[in-house]
PDB file of C-alpha atoms in Angstrom:
ATOM      1  CA  MET A   1     -13.622  -5.657  -9.032  1.00  0.00           C
ATOM      2  CA  ILE A   2     -10.123  -4.255  -8.497  1.00  0.00           C
ATOM      3  CA  VAL A   3      -7.393  -6.602  -7.331  1.00  0.00           C
ATOM      4  CA  ILE A   4      -4.351  -5.113  -5.596  1.00  0.00           C
ATOM      5  CA  ARG A   5      -1.550  -7.482  -4.687  1.00  0.00           C
ATOM      6  CA  VAL A   6       1.626  -6.982  -2.698  1.00  0.00           C
ATOM      7  CA  ASN A   7       4.609  -9.187  -3.466  1.00  0.00           C
ATOM      8  CA  LEU A   8       6.219  -9.552  -0.033  1.00  0.00           C
ATOM      9  CA  GLU A   9       9.437 -10.843  -1.583  1.00  0.00           C
ATOM     10  CA  LEU A  10       9.915  -7.481  -3.335  1.00  0.00           C
ATOM     11  CA  CYS A  11       8.496  -5.315  -0.539  1.00  0.00           C
ATOM     12  CA  ILE A  12      11.158  -3.570   1.562  1.00  0.00           C
ATOM     13  CA  GLY A  13       8.773  -2.368   4.292  1.00  0.00           C
ATOM     14  CA  CYS A  14       9.259   1.353   3.600  1.00  0.00           C
ATOM     15  CA  ARG A  15       5.499   2.031   3.840  1.00  0.00           C
ATOM     16  CA  ARG A  16       5.596   4.742   1.170  1.00  0.00           C
ATOM     17  CA  CYS A  17       2.462   3.158  -0.260  1.00  0.00           C
ATOM     18  CA  MET A  18       0.667   3.724   3.040  1.00  0.00           C
ATOM     19  CA  MET A  19       1.722   7.379   3.174  1.00  0.00           C
ATOM     20  CA  ALA A  20       0.611   8.004  -0.425  1.00  0.00           C
ATOM     21  CA  CYS A  21      -2.733   6.305   0.182  1.00  0.00           C
ATOM     22  CA  SER A  22      -3.417   8.296   3.337  1.00  0.00           C
ATOM     23  CA  PHE A  23      -2.544  11.554   1.561  1.00  0.00           C
ATOM     24  CA  MET A  24      -4.971  10.808  -1.269  1.00  0.00           C
ATOM     25  CA  LYS A  25      -7.737   9.945   1.195  1.00  0.00           C
ATOM     26  CA  THR A  26      -7.271  12.747   3.731  1.00  0.00           C
ATOM     27  CA  GLY A  27      -4.813  15.295   2.361  1.00  0.00           C
ATOM     28  CA  GLY A  28      -2.334  14.431   5.116  1.00  0.00           C
ATOM     29  CA  PHE A  29       0.464  11.935   5.627  1.00  0.00           C
ATOM     30  CA  ASN A  30      -0.809   9.598   8.329  1.00  0.00           C
ATOM     31  CA  PRO A  31      -0.528   5.837   7.684  1.00  0.00           C
ATOM     32  CA  ARG A  32      -3.360   5.280  10.163  1.00  0.00           C
ATOM     33  CA  TYR A  33      -5.762   6.381   7.397  1.00  0.00           C
ATOM     34  CA  SER A  34      -4.284   4.191   4.672  1.00  0.00           C
ATOM     35  CA  SER A  35      -6.350   1.426   3.066  1.00  0.00           C
ATOM     36  CA  LEU A  36      -3.151  -0.575   2.725  1.00  0.00           C
ATOM     37  CA  ILE A  37      -1.296  -1.736   5.830  1.00  0.00           C
ATOM     38  CA  ILE A  38       2.121  -3.370   5.641  1.00  0.00           C
ATOM     39  CA  LEU A  39       2.986  -5.351   8.763  1.00  0.00           C
ATOM     40  CA  THR A  40       6.665  -5.933   9.515  1.00  0.00           C
ATOM     41  CA  ASP A  41       8.747  -7.818  12.042  1.00  0.00           C
ATOM     42  CA  ILE A  42      11.353  -6.229  14.322  1.00  0.00           C
ATOM     43  CA  GLY A  43      13.950  -6.125  11.532  1.00  0.00           C
ATOM     44  CA  ASN A  44      11.460  -4.251   9.305  1.00  0.00           C
ATOM     45  CA  LYS A  45      11.021  -7.307   7.067  1.00  0.00           C
ATOM     46  CA  PRO A  46       7.498  -7.353   5.586  1.00  0.00           C
ATOM     47  CA  GLU A  47       5.406 -10.257   6.813  1.00  0.00           C
ATOM     48  CA  ALA A  48       1.849  -9.472   5.776  1.00  0.00           C
ATOM     49  CA  TYR A  49      -0.400  -6.883   4.295  1.00  0.00           C
ATOM     50  CA  LEU A  50      -4.017  -5.967   4.785  1.00  0.00           C
ATOM     51  CA  LEU A  51      -6.340  -4.100   2.468  1.00  0.00           C
ATOM     52  CA  SER A  52      -9.486  -2.327   3.462  1.00  0.00           C
ATOM     53  CA  SER A  53     -11.758  -0.972   0.773  1.00  0.00           C
ATOM     54  CA  CYS A  54      -9.913   0.336  -2.282  1.00  0.00           C
ATOM     55  CA  GLU A  55     -13.040   0.353  -4.427  1.00  0.00           C
ATOM     56  CA  SER A  56     -13.373   4.147  -4.386  1.00  0.00           C
ATOM     57  CA  CYS A  57      -9.728   4.762  -5.334  1.00  0.00           C
ATOM     58  CA  LYS A  58      -9.189   5.943  -8.896  1.00  0.00           C
ATOM     59  CA  ASP A  59      -5.488   6.824  -8.903  1.00  0.00           C
ATOM     60  CA  TYR A  60      -3.795   3.863  -7.183  1.00  0.00           C
ATOM     61  CA  VAL A  61      -0.986   6.036  -5.903  1.00  0.00           C
ATOM     62  CA  CYS A  62       0.212   3.130  -3.764  1.00  0.00           C
ATOM     63  CA  VAL A  63       1.369   1.427  -6.973  1.00  0.00           C
ATOM     64  CA  GLU A  64       3.011   4.603  -8.279  1.00  0.00           C
ATOM     65  CA  PHE A  65       4.920   5.286  -5.044  1.00  0.00           C
ATOM     66  CA  CYS A  66       6.113   1.709  -4.499  1.00  0.00           C
ATOM     67  CA  SER A  67       9.771   2.115  -5.483  1.00  0.00           C
ATOM     68  CA  PRO A  68      10.657  -1.609  -5.502  1.00  0.00           C
ATOM     69  CA  GLY A  69       7.572  -2.391  -7.617  1.00  0.00           C
ATOM     70  CA  ALA A  70       6.039  -4.738  -5.061  1.00  0.00           C
ATOM     71  CA  ILE A  71       2.453  -3.567  -5.592  1.00  0.00           C
ATOM     72  CA  GLU A  72       0.376  -4.265  -8.664  1.00  0.00           C
ATOM     73  CA  TYR A  73      -3.254  -3.848  -9.516  1.00  0.00           C
ATOM     74  CA  LYS A  74      -5.450  -5.448 -12.080  1.00  0.00           C
ATOM     75  CA  PRO A  75      -8.756  -3.820 -13.055  1.00  0.00           C
TER      76      PRO A  75
END
């Protein structure tokens, strides 16, 4: 089982992870199709994250594109 964690203290709410995930899944940049959803407050401060199924993902581009290093995965 793959474990992907988001450290909300490091997350800046840029949602680059969501864009990368959606591109890998669909070939387009639409965060609606991302398996990872970062929820933010009005000031864009991350408050929560949700993961749908990441079991079929082999590349974990969300981790690669997270510039502040807030996402990690453990196989």
